[in-house]
Short mmCIF file of C-alpha atoms in Angstrom, two decimals:
data_model
loop_
_atom_site.label_atom_id
_atom_site.label_comp_id
_atom_site.label_asym_id
_atom_site.label_seq_id
_atom_site.Cartn_x
_atom_site.Cartn_y
_atom_site.Cartn_z
CA UNK A 21 -93.20 -24.31 -82.24
CA UNK A 22 -94.44 -21.03 -80.83
CA UNK A 23 -97.60 -21.35 -78.82
CA UNK A 24 -100.70 -20.12 -80.57
CA UNK A 25 -101.27 -16.68 -79.06
CA UNK A 26 -104.97 -17.13 -79.53
CA UNK A 27 -104.94 -20.37 -77.48
CA UNK A 28 -102.74 -18.82 -74.80
CA UNK A 29 -105.08 -15.89 -74.46
CA UNK A 30 -108.01 -18.23 -74.28
CA UNK A 31 -106.31 -20.25 -71.50
CA UNK A 32 -105.61 -17.12 -69.52
CA UNK A 33 -109.18 -15.98 -69.89
CA UNK A 34 -110.41 -19.32 -68.59
CA UNK A 35 -107.97 -19.21 -65.70
CA UNK A 36 -109.07 -15.70 -64.78
CA UNK A 37 -112.71 -16.62 -65.04
CA UNK A 38 -112.21 -19.67 -62.79
CA UNK A 39 -110.15 -17.65 -60.33
CA UNK A 40 -112.64 -14.83 -60.08
CA UNK A 41 -115.42 -17.34 -59.88
CA UNK A 42 -113.71 -19.10 -56.98
CA UNK A 43 -112.46 -16.17 -54.97
CA UNK A 44 -114.55 -13.17 -56.06
CA UNK A 45 -117.88 -14.90 -56.54
CA UNK A 46 -118.12 -13.91 -60.19
CA UNK A 47 -121.81 -14.15 -60.96
CA UNK A 48 -122.49 -15.29 -64.48
CA UNK A 49 -125.85 -16.93 -64.16
CA UNK A 50 -128.59 -14.71 -65.48
CA UNK A 51 -126.19 -12.19 -66.91
CA UNK A 52 -124.91 -14.00 -70.00
CA UNK A 53 -126.11 -11.34 -72.34
CA UNK A 54 -124.43 -8.55 -70.52
CA UNK A 55 -121.25 -10.53 -70.10
CA UNK A 56 -121.10 -11.41 -73.76
CA UNK A 57 -121.64 -7.87 -74.86
CA UNK A 58 -119.27 -5.98 -72.65
CA UNK A 59 -117.49 -8.30 -70.21
CA UNK A 60 -118.62 -5.94 -67.44
CA UNK A 61 -118.77 -8.51 -64.59
CA UNK A 62 -115.36 -9.90 -65.50
CA UNK A 63 -113.83 -6.44 -65.76
CA UNK A 64 -115.44 -5.34 -62.52
CA UNK A 65 -114.25 -8.39 -60.59
CA UNK A 66 -110.80 -8.04 -62.13
CA UNK A 67 -110.65 -4.47 -60.86
CA UNK A 68 -111.77 -5.65 -57.44
CA UNK A 69 -109.12 -8.36 -57.39
CA UNK A 70 -106.39 -5.99 -58.64
CA UNK A 71 -107.29 -3.44 -55.99
CA UNK A 72 -107.20 -6.09 -53.25
CA UNK A 73 -103.72 -7.23 -54.24
CA UNK A 74 -102.40 -3.71 -54.63
CA UNK A 75 -101.94 -4.12 -58.39
CA UNK A 76 -102.50 -1.33 -60.90
CA UNK A 77 -106.22 -1.37 -61.45
CA UNK A 78 -106.69 -1.74 -65.21
CA UNK A 79 -109.61 -4.12 -65.48
CA UNK A 80 -107.52 -5.98 -68.04
CA UNK A 81 -105.93 -9.36 -67.68
CA UNK A 82 -102.32 -8.20 -67.66
CA UNK A 83 -99.27 -10.28 -66.82
CA UNK A 84 -99.03 -9.11 -63.18
CA UNK A 85 -102.62 -10.08 -62.53
CA UNK A 86 -102.15 -13.46 -64.16
CA UNK A 87 -98.99 -14.06 -62.13
CA UNK A 88 -100.88 -13.51 -58.87
CA UNK A 89 -103.65 -15.79 -60.03
CA UNK A 90 -101.15 -18.59 -60.64
CA UNK A 91 -99.64 -18.41 -57.17
CA UNK A 92 -100.57 -21.07 -54.57
CA UNK A 93 -103.10 -19.64 -52.19
CA UNK A 94 -105.91 -20.05 -49.72
CA UNK A 95 -109.19 -21.51 -50.91
CA UNK A 96 -111.31 -19.05 -48.97
CA UNK A 97 -112.71 -16.27 -51.16
CA UNK A 98 -111.17 -12.84 -50.79
CA UNK A 99 -114.52 -11.15 -50.59
CA UNK A 100 -117.26 -12.04 -48.15
CA UNK A 101 -120.45 -13.60 -49.28
CA UNK B 12 -107.62 -6.93 -42.23
CA UNK B 13 -111.18 -8.07 -42.47
CA UNK B 14 -113.32 -10.00 -40.05
CA UNK B 15 -116.79 -11.32 -39.45
CA UNK B 16 -118.57 -10.65 -36.19
CA UNK B 17 -119.41 -12.05 -33.77
CA UNK B 18 -116.79 -14.78 -34.23
CA UNK B 19 -117.13 -17.58 -31.73
CA UNK B 20 -119.41 -16.60 -28.88
CA UNK B 21 -117.12 -18.41 -26.48
CA UNK B 22 -113.45 -18.38 -25.64
CA UNK B 23 -112.89 -22.11 -25.09
CA UNK B 24 -112.75 -23.73 -28.48
CA UNK B 25 -112.31 -27.41 -29.27
CA UNK B 26 -110.54 -28.95 -32.23
CA UNK B 27 -110.18 -32.44 -33.59
CA UNK B 28 -107.77 -33.86 -36.14
CA UNK B 29 -109.82 -36.19 -38.29
CA UNK B 30 -107.00 -37.65 -40.36
CA UNK B 31 -103.33 -37.24 -41.15
CA UNK B 32 -101.27 -36.62 -44.25
CA UNK B 33 -98.83 -39.35 -45.27
CA UNK B 34 -96.34 -36.58 -46.09
CA UNK B 35 -95.46 -36.03 -42.44
CA UNK B 36 -95.15 -37.89 -39.16
CA UNK B 37 -98.42 -37.78 -37.21
CA UNK B 38 -96.64 -36.17 -34.28
CA UNK B 39 -95.33 -33.42 -36.57
CA UNK B 40 -98.85 -32.79 -37.87
CA UNK B 41 -100.16 -32.55 -34.31
CA UNK B 42 -97.38 -30.20 -33.34
CA UNK B 43 -97.97 -27.96 -36.38
CA UNK B 44 -101.71 -27.77 -35.67
CA UNK B 45 -101.20 -27.09 -31.96
CA UNK B 46 -98.59 -24.40 -32.58
CA UNK B 47 -100.75 -22.76 -35.23
CA UNK B 48 -103.59 -22.44 -32.73
CA UNK B 49 -101.27 -21.25 -29.97
CA UNK B 50 -100.22 -18.43 -32.23
CA UNK B 51 -103.72 -16.97 -31.94
CA UNK B 52 -104.27 -17.84 -28.30
CA UNK B 53 -101.18 -15.82 -27.43
CA UNK B 54 -102.72 -12.61 -28.73
CA UNK B 55 -106.42 -13.13 -28.01
CA UNK B 56 -108.33 -14.52 -25.00
CA UNK B 57 -108.86 -17.93 -26.58
CA UNK B 58 -108.01 -21.43 -25.44
CA UNK B 59 -107.95 -24.49 -27.67
CA UNK B 60 -108.60 -28.00 -26.43
CA UNK B 61 -108.01 -31.03 -28.56
CA UNK B 62 -110.64 -33.77 -28.47
CA UNK B 63 -110.42 -37.15 -30.16
CA UNK B 64 -114.13 -38.01 -30.43
CA UNK B 65 -117.34 -36.26 -31.33
CA UNK B 66 -117.95 -32.93 -32.90
CA UNK B 67 -115.34 -30.28 -32.27
CA UNK B 68 -115.72 -26.63 -33.15
CA UNK B 69 -112.81 -26.89 -35.56
CA UNK B 70 -112.62 -30.18 -37.43
CA UNK B 71 -109.28 -30.50 -39.17
CA UNK B 72 -108.92 -32.79 -42.19
CA UNK B 73 -106.76 -33.49 -45.22
CA UNK B 74 -108.93 -33.89 -48.32
CA UNK B 75 -108.60 -34.10 -52.09
CA UNK B 76 -110.88 -32.70 -54.78
CA UNK B 77 -113.47 -31.54 -52.28
CA UNK B 78 -115.68 -28.49 -52.38
CA UNK B 79 -116.41 -29.35 -55.99
CA UNK B 80 -119.77 -27.68 -56.29
CA UNK B 81 -118.81 -24.68 -54.21
CA UNK B 82 -116.53 -22.15 -55.84
CA UNK B 83 -113.61 -23.31 -53.65
CA UNK B 84 -112.61 -26.65 -55.08
CA UNK B 85 -109.38 -28.34 -54.16
CA UNK B 86 -107.69 -28.45 -57.51
CA UNK B 87 -104.90 -31.01 -57.25
CA UNK B 88 -101.26 -30.09 -56.73
CA UNK B 89 -100.49 -26.37 -56.33
CA UNK B 90 -103.29 -23.87 -56.79
CA UNK B 91 -105.50 -23.97 -53.71
CA UNK B 92 -103.76 -25.24 -50.56
CA UNK B 93 -106.37 -25.04 -47.85
CA UNK B 94 -109.75 -23.72 -46.89
CA UNK B 95 -111.59 -22.92 -43.71
CA UNK B 96 -115.12 -21.91 -42.82
CA UNK B 97 -115.86 -18.97 -40.57
CA UNK B 98 -117.15 -19.56 -37.02
CA UNK B 99 -120.54 -21.20 -36.73
CA UNK B 100 -122.32 -24.48 -36.10
CA UNK B 101 -121.83 -27.56 -38.32
CA UNK B 102 -119.14 -26.91 -40.89
CA UNK B 103 -118.42 -23.55 -39.30
CA UNK B 104 -114.77 -23.40 -38.23
CA UNK B 105 -113.85 -26.57 -40.11
CA UNK B 106 -110.46 -26.51 -41.77
CA UNK B 107 -109.32 -28.54 -44.74
CA UNK B 108 -105.91 -29.01 -46.27
CA UNK B 109 -105.47 -30.14 -49.85
CA UNK B 110 -103.92 -33.59 -49.61
CA UNK B 111 -102.61 -33.23 -53.16
CA UNK B 112 -100.01 -30.79 -51.85
CA UNK B 113 -96.68 -31.83 -50.39
CA UNK B 114 -96.95 -30.95 -46.70
CA UNK B 115 -93.77 -30.48 -44.73
CA UNK B 116 -92.57 -29.12 -41.43
CA UNK B 117 -89.85 -27.12 -43.18
CA UNK B 118 -89.67 -25.08 -46.38
CA UNK B 119 -89.13 -27.96 -48.80
CA UNK B 120 -92.87 -28.24 -49.50
CA UNK B 121 -95.79 -26.25 -48.16
CA UNK B 122 -95.20 -25.62 -44.47
CA UNK B 123 -98.21 -27.03 -42.62
CA UNK B 124 -97.78 -24.80 -39.59
CA UNK B 125 -97.95 -21.62 -41.70
CA UNK B 126 -100.92 -22.74 -43.78
CA UNK B 127 -102.74 -24.01 -40.68
CA UNK B 128 -102.11 -20.74 -38.86
CA UNK B 129 -103.64 -18.87 -41.82
CA UNK B 130 -106.64 -21.20 -42.05
CA UNK B 131 -107.29 -21.02 -38.32
CA UNK B 132 -107.42 -17.26 -38.75
CA UNK B 133 -110.48 -17.91 -40.96
CA UNK B 134 -111.84 -20.45 -38.46
CA UNK B 135 -111.76 -17.68 -35.87
CA UNK B 136 -113.51 -15.14 -38.07
CA UNK B 137 -110.80 -13.31 -39.99
CA UNK B 138 -111.05 -12.81 -43.71
CA UNK B 139 -108.16 -12.07 -46.03
CA UNK B 140 -105.94 -9.10 -45.49
CA UNK B 141 -104.59 -7.11 -48.39
CA UNK B 142 -101.42 -6.39 -46.41
CA UNK B 143 -98.78 -8.61 -48.10
CA UNK B 144 -96.87 -8.88 -44.80
CA UNK B 145 -99.89 -10.31 -42.97
CA UNK B 146 -100.36 -13.99 -42.30
CA UNK B 147 -103.91 -13.48 -43.56
CA UNK B 148 -102.73 -12.37 -47.01
CA UNK B 149 -104.27 -15.02 -49.30
CA UNK B 150 -101.12 -16.16 -51.13
CA UNK B 151 -98.60 -18.54 -49.62
CA UNK B 152 -95.17 -17.26 -48.69
CA UNK B 153 -92.67 -19.13 -46.57
CA UNK B 154 -91.69 -17.36 -43.36
CA UNK B 155 -89.12 -18.71 -40.92
CA UNK B 156 -91.43 -20.63 -38.54
CA UNK B 157 -89.19 -19.85 -35.58
CA UNK B 158 -90.36 -16.25 -35.88
CA UNK B 159 -93.99 -15.43 -35.27
CA UNK B 160 -95.70 -15.04 -38.64
CA UNK B 161 -98.36 -12.77 -37.14
CA UNK B 162 -98.13 -9.18 -38.30
CA UNK B 163 -99.58 -6.23 -36.44
CA UNK B 164 -102.41 -6.33 -38.96
CA UNK B 165 -103.27 -9.93 -37.98
CA UNK B 166 -103.14 -9.08 -34.27
CA UNK B 167 -105.36 -6.03 -34.72
CA UNK B 168 -107.80 -8.17 -36.69
CA UNK B 169 -108.16 -10.94 -34.12
CA UNK B 170 -108.33 -8.47 -31.24
CA UNK B 171 -111.10 -6.59 -33.07
CA UNK B 172 -113.18 -9.75 -32.64
CA UNK B 173 -112.11 -11.13 -29.26
CA UNK B 174 -110.27 -8.32 -27.51
CA UNK B 175 -106.72 -8.52 -26.33
CA UNK B 176 -105.37 -11.37 -24.30
CA UNK B 177 -104.41 -10.94 -20.70
CA UNK B 178 -101.70 -13.43 -21.56
CA UNK B 179 -100.16 -11.04 -24.04
CA UNK B 180 -97.00 -9.94 -22.32
CA UNK B 181 -97.33 -6.38 -21.19
CA UNK B 182 -94.78 -3.92 -22.41
CA UNK B 183 -91.51 -5.07 -21.00
CA UNK B 184 -90.83 -3.46 -17.65
CA UNK B 185 -88.44 -0.61 -17.97
CA UNK B 186 -85.35 -1.55 -16.07
CA UNK B 187 -85.18 0.32 -12.80
CA UNK B 188 -82.67 3.11 -12.72
CA UNK B 189 -80.81 3.33 -9.43
CA UNK B 190 -80.90 6.70 -7.71
CA UNK B 191 -77.66 8.02 -6.25
CA UNK B 192 -79.38 9.54 -3.23
CA UNK B 193 -81.70 6.64 -2.50
CA UNK B 194 -81.07 5.92 1.22
CA UNK B 195 -81.48 2.22 0.45
CA UNK B 196 -78.87 2.23 -2.29
CA UNK B 197 -76.42 -0.68 -2.28
CA UNK B 198 -73.51 -1.34 -4.63
CA UNK B 199 -72.35 -4.34 -6.60
CA UNK B 200 -68.70 -3.27 -6.69
CA UNK B 201 -66.53 -0.21 -6.10
CA UNK B 202 -63.02 0.47 -7.36
CA UNK B 203 -60.59 3.26 -7.96
CA UNK B 204 -60.05 3.90 -11.63
CA UNK B 205 -57.04 6.10 -12.24
CA UNK B 206 -58.06 9.40 -10.65
CA UNK B 207 -61.65 8.37 -10.15
CA UNK B 208 -63.75 6.10 -8.00
CA UNK B 209 -66.27 3.97 -9.85
CA UNK B 210 -69.39 2.54 -8.19
CA UNK B 211 -71.12 -0.29 -10.05
CA UNK B 212 -74.81 -1.00 -9.71
CA UNK B 213 -76.83 -3.30 -12.02
CA UNK B 214 -76.33 -1.96 -15.57
CA UNK B 215 -75.00 1.37 -14.41
CA UNK B 216 -72.03 3.02 -12.84
CA UNK B 217 -71.31 6.27 -11.08
CA UNK B 218 -67.89 7.84 -11.36
CA UNK B 219 -66.51 10.55 -9.14
CA UNK B 220 -63.33 12.47 -9.75
CA UNK B 221 -60.92 13.24 -6.99
CA UNK B 222 -60.60 16.89 -7.89
CA UNK B 223 -64.01 17.63 -9.32
CA UNK B 224 -67.19 17.77 -7.29
CA UNK B 225 -69.25 15.98 -9.93
CA UNK B 226 -70.91 12.60 -10.02
CA UNK B 227 -71.36 11.06 -13.44
CA UNK B 228 -73.94 8.38 -14.05
CA UNK B 229 -73.55 6.08 -17.06
CA UNK B 230 -74.36 2.69 -18.44
CA UNK B 231 -71.51 0.21 -17.98
CA UNK B 232 -71.94 -0.64 -21.65
CA UNK B 233 -71.19 2.96 -22.61
CA UNK B 234 -67.60 2.40 -21.53
CA UNK B 235 -67.11 -1.31 -21.95
CA UNK B 236 -69.75 -2.73 -24.31
CA UNK B 237 -68.68 -6.33 -23.84
CA UNK B 238 -68.75 -6.29 -20.03
CA UNK B 239 -71.75 -7.95 -18.41
CA UNK B 240 -74.25 -6.18 -16.16
CA UNK B 241 -74.47 -6.98 -12.46
CA UNK B 242 -70.77 -7.34 -11.91
CA UNK B 243 -69.78 -8.57 -8.47
CA UNK B 244 -66.29 -7.28 -7.66
CA UNK B 245 -63.66 -4.93 -9.06
CA UNK B 246 -60.24 -3.55 -8.16
CA UNK B 247 -57.45 -1.54 -9.71
CA UNK B 248 -53.92 -2.94 -9.40
CA UNK B 249 -50.55 -1.18 -9.48
CA UNK B 250 -50.10 -1.79 -13.23
CA UNK B 251 -52.91 0.51 -14.33
CA UNK B 252 -55.20 -2.44 -14.81
CA UNK B 253 -58.70 -2.83 -13.44
CA UNK B 254 -60.07 -6.31 -12.87
CA UNK B 255 -63.79 -6.92 -13.07
CA UNK B 256 -65.39 -10.06 -11.66
CA UNK B 257 -68.67 -11.79 -12.33
CA UNK B 258 -69.36 -15.36 -11.28
CA UNK B 259 -66.28 -17.45 -12.06
CA UNK B 260 -64.98 -15.06 -14.74
CA UNK B 261 -62.90 -11.94 -14.69
CA UNK B 262 -61.97 -9.31 -17.24
CA UNK B 263 -58.91 -7.10 -17.25
CA UNK B 264 -59.32 -3.51 -18.35
CA UNK B 265 -56.70 -0.99 -19.29
CA UNK B 266 -58.28 2.41 -19.71
CA UNK B 267 -61.34 1.83 -21.88
CA UNK B 268 -60.01 -1.31 -23.53
CA UNK B 269 -60.74 -4.81 -22.34
CA UNK B 270 -57.50 -6.71 -22.73
CA UNK B 271 -57.54 -9.54 -25.28
CA UNK B 272 -57.95 -13.08 -23.99
CA UNK B 273 -60.53 -12.15 -21.35
CA UNK B 274 -62.71 -13.20 -19.62
CA UNK B 275 -60.53 -15.70 -17.80
CA UNK B 276 -61.44 -18.04 -15.01
CA UNK B 277 -60.98 -17.04 -11.38
CA UNK B 278 -59.40 -20.46 -10.89
CA UNK B 279 -56.43 -19.15 -12.89
CA UNK B 280 -55.84 -16.78 -9.97
CA UNK B 281 -55.66 -19.69 -7.55
CA UNK B 282 -59.18 -19.96 -6.20
CA UNK B 283 -60.44 -23.43 -5.34
CA UNK B 284 -63.10 -24.97 -7.57
CA UNK B 285 -65.81 -24.64 -4.95
CA UNK B 286 -65.56 -20.85 -5.12
CA UNK B 287 -68.23 -19.75 -7.53
CA UNK B 288 -68.02 -15.97 -7.23
CA UNK B 289 -66.14 -13.14 -5.55
CA UNK B 290 -68.13 -10.74 -3.37
CA UNK B 291 -65.59 -7.93 -3.32
CA UNK B 292 -61.93 -7.16 -3.99
CA UNK B 293 -59.61 -4.53 -2.52
CA UNK B 294 -56.08 -3.66 -3.59
CA UNK B 295 -53.81 -2.29 -0.89
CA UNK B 296 -51.52 0.19 -2.65
CA UNK B 297 -48.97 0.14 0.15
CA UNK B 298 -48.44 -3.59 0.47
CA UNK B 299 -49.40 -4.36 -3.12
CA UNK B 300 -51.60 -7.18 -1.94
CA UNK B 301 -55.17 -7.75 -3.06
CA UNK B 302 -57.84 -8.99 -0.69
CA UNK B 303 -60.65 -11.07 -2.16
CA UNK B 304 -63.78 -11.39 -0.06
CA UNK B 305 -66.02 -14.45 -0.41
CA UNK B 306 -68.84 -14.84 2.10
CA UNK B 307 -67.19 -14.65 5.56
CA UNK B 308 -63.65 -15.37 4.36
CA UNK B 309 -60.90 -13.60 2.48
CA UNK B 310 -57.95 -14.55 0.32
CA UNK B 311 -54.78 -12.51 -0.18
CA UNK B 312 -53.14 -12.24 -3.59
CA UNK B 313 -49.60 -11.02 -4.10
CA UNK B 314 -49.61 -8.66 -7.09
CA UNK B 315 -45.82 -8.65 -7.31
CA UNK B 316 -45.47 -12.43 -7.52
CA UNK B 317 -48.85 -12.75 -9.28
CA UNK B 318 -49.90 -15.58 -7.01
CA UNK B 319 -52.37 -16.37 -4.28
CA UNK B 320 -50.68 -16.47 -0.89
CA UNK B 321 -50.62 -19.64 1.13
CA UNK B 322 -52.61 -20.04 4.32
CA UNK B 323 -55.84 -18.61 2.96
CA UNK B 324 -58.79 -18.28 3.14
CA UNK B 325 -59.08 -16.75 6.58
CA UNK B 326 -62.05 -15.39 8.43
CA UNK B 327 -62.82 -11.76 7.60
CA UNK B 328 -63.68 -11.04 11.24
CA UNK B 329 -60.12 -11.91 12.22
CA UNK B 330 -58.41 -9.16 10.24
CA UNK B 331 -61.30 -6.72 9.78
CA UNK B 332 -63.28 -6.93 13.01
CA UNK B 333 -66.66 -5.22 13.03
CA UNK B 334 -67.30 -4.80 9.32
CA UNK B 335 -70.68 -5.93 8.04
CA UNK B 336 -71.01 -9.17 6.12
CA UNK B 337 -71.27 -10.09 3.39
CA UNK B 338 -68.95 -7.53 1.86
CA UNK B 339 -70.65 -6.17 -1.26
CA UNK B 340 -67.79 -3.93 -2.33
CA UNK B 341 -64.50 -2.55 -1.03
CA UNK B 342 -61.74 -0.16 -2.03
CA UNK B 343 -58.91 1.86 -0.57
CA UNK B 344 -58.98 5.63 -0.47
CA UNK B 345 -55.94 7.32 1.02
CA UNK B 346 -55.05 5.45 4.19
CA UNK B 347 -58.47 3.93 4.80
CA UNK B 348 -60.29 0.92 3.53
CA UNK B 349 -63.98 1.34 2.76
CA UNK B 350 -66.22 -1.69 3.03
CA UNK B 351 -69.79 -1.72 1.73
CA UNK B 352 -72.36 -4.08 3.18
CA UNK B 353 -75.96 -3.40 2.25
CA UNK B 354 -76.77 0.25 2.80
CA UNK B 355 -73.88 0.68 5.24
CA UNK B 356 -70.30 1.66 4.64
CA UNK B 357 -67.48 1.00 7.11
CA UNK B 358 -64.42 3.21 7.12
CA UNK B 359 -61.61 1.01 8.40
CA UNK B 360 -58.15 1.96 9.54
CA UNK B 361 -55.88 -0.94 8.56
CA UNK B 362 -53.08 0.24 10.88
CA UNK B 363 -55.11 0.36 14.06
CA UNK B 364 -57.46 -2.33 12.72
CA UNK B 365 -60.60 -0.60 13.85
CA UNK B 366 -63.65 1.00 12.29
CA UNK B 367 -63.35 4.77 12.32
CA UNK B 368 -66.77 5.67 10.88
CA UNK B 369 -69.98 3.99 9.81
CA UNK B 370 -71.56 5.80 6.87
CA UNK B 371 -74.38 5.39 4.41
CA UNK B 372 -73.22 3.45 1.35
CA UNK B 373 -73.90 6.44 -0.90
CA UNK B 374 -72.04 8.95 1.26
CA UNK B 375 -69.62 9.58 -1.62
CA UNK B 376 -72.33 11.24 -3.63
CA UNK B 377 -73.36 14.77 -2.88
CA UNK B 378 -76.67 13.97 -1.29
CA UNK B 379 -77.84 16.73 1.01
CA UNK B 380 -78.58 14.54 4.02
CA UNK B 381 -75.20 12.87 4.02
CA UNK B 382 -73.29 15.90 2.85
CA UNK B 383 -71.56 16.62 6.14
CA UNK B 384 -70.45 13.09 6.86
CA UNK B 385 -69.27 12.36 3.34
CA UNK B 386 -65.66 11.32 3.03
CA UNK B 387 -65.86 12.79 -0.45
CA UNK B 388 -66.60 16.12 1.14
CA UNK B 389 -63.98 15.61 3.75
CA UNK B 390 -61.66 15.27 0.78
CA UNK B 391 -62.96 18.58 -0.59
CA UNK B 392 -62.62 20.20 2.77
CA UNK B 393 -59.11 18.91 3.03
CA UNK B 394 -58.37 20.21 -0.41
CA UNK B 395 -59.73 23.66 0.44
CA UNK B 396 -57.76 23.90 3.62
CA UNK B 397 -54.56 23.11 1.76
CA UNK B 398 -54.01 26.71 0.78
CA UNK B 399 -54.12 27.92 4.39
CA UNK B 400 -50.75 26.86 5.54
CA UNK B 401 -47.75 25.07 4.16
CA UNK B 402 -46.94 23.97 7.68
CA UNK B 403 -50.26 22.19 7.99
CA UNK B 404 -49.55 20.29 4.77
CA UNK B 405 -46.07 19.33 5.98
CA UNK B 406 -47.37 18.16 9.31
CA UNK B 407 -50.14 16.16 7.69
CA UNK B 408 -47.71 14.64 5.22
CA UNK B 409 -45.32 13.76 8.02
CA UNK B 410 -48.09 12.08 10.02
CA UNK B 411 -49.22 10.23 6.90
CA UNK B 412 -45.64 9.09 6.26
CA UNK B 413 -45.29 7.78 9.81
CA UNK B 414 -48.65 6.00 9.45
CA UNK B 415 -47.60 4.39 6.21
CA UNK B 416 -44.24 3.23 7.54
CA UNK B 417 -45.86 1.81 10.65
CA UNK B 418 -48.50 0.09 8.59
CA UNK B 419 -45.95 -1.33 6.16
CA UNK B 420 -43.83 -2.70 8.99
CA UNK B 421 -46.91 -4.21 10.64
CA UNK B 422 -47.96 -5.89 7.40
CA UNK B 423 -44.45 -7.26 6.75
CA UNK B 424 -44.27 -8.54 10.29
CA UNK B 425 -47.72 -10.15 9.94
#
């Protein structure tokens, strides 16, 4: 039974959102409209995270980025508040 | 690296362990926490004191599912392992470990020492580093805990906040290099070595050639990599072998090769068990006996029978009156024995049993001050005068022959 690619993608997107929310203080409140239209905050934080980890900065949720996000790590955010 | 100033405004920081994980022995937890803090105190002027009551600067705890509302929740097994707050009052500095992880003191689970060391970096004001080799890189990687997990990036980071520690060992002292013409030069051992004389000192040696007015200075390891430094005695026997002594061991060298099966124990040569080291050794080419000097006594070893002679040890002063003690080094050159004691060298005539000259220990090197009294130079002078007259050579050889015969007869009689 192959996994539903749509579901898998959805899971990854949730994971990324939670990760960026936890470690890159992804701000969603008050910017729902913008986020829905263009995903700008998510893309921007993804770029920030990819740059921090020395990944190729694509702004897209590629496999390398997901792999890093799944690794055990420190709970302290990577960017200061 | 990244950091937050000003860090702690003090250098004495307290910590308290609020609870323990059931995954490990309490003592192992305490050791991991203490070692993790020591890692930082070694490179920055910080001291950590453990308290068991009250409010410590760094409160250490194992927790599950905490930080729920904050964007740093402990998320069950795997995922987030630990969290720490930057320096400050209240929760500032506090460090939490996710109890849902499997904490270990080795690599079978998550190594508490490594995670604690990382978290304490935050407690002291460091943020994450994007250098994957740094301890402050945010993702967990097991590193052999016997090696310091701190990278240069981590050290630079913590020192940017607190400065460098006076406890950080300074650059290792460069080993001192002995100077051939130092008037205070002493030797560890001296021996002939084929057509050379070799002077040992610490990690180094000087070698002089009989026919060449050159002094070579080398590391002992350049010639014999497996020989130790600071050797204590050496001599060359009549079988083209050189024996090197340190403590209760000796090595046998043939040319540049250390013979297999060495080091051996000096007790194999016949020394008693209470002898712990040899000060000096001298091989007499005429009698083929070797003298071993230990404190104020000497032994005599028969190289032909390969055995220590009976009736020894005897007092050095009895056979070699007047030479300085202890004997640091000794060797035979032509018909004389040369004894080294501190910065002095005693030229000894074994036939007449008296000291013929007292020299500086380094008189064999071409130092300007000792140039005229150097036996090395007397050798050169002798060599130069050789061309003057065949008669002189014959007369000298005849005298030398008479000396040798007399000496041999004396030794046999003795």
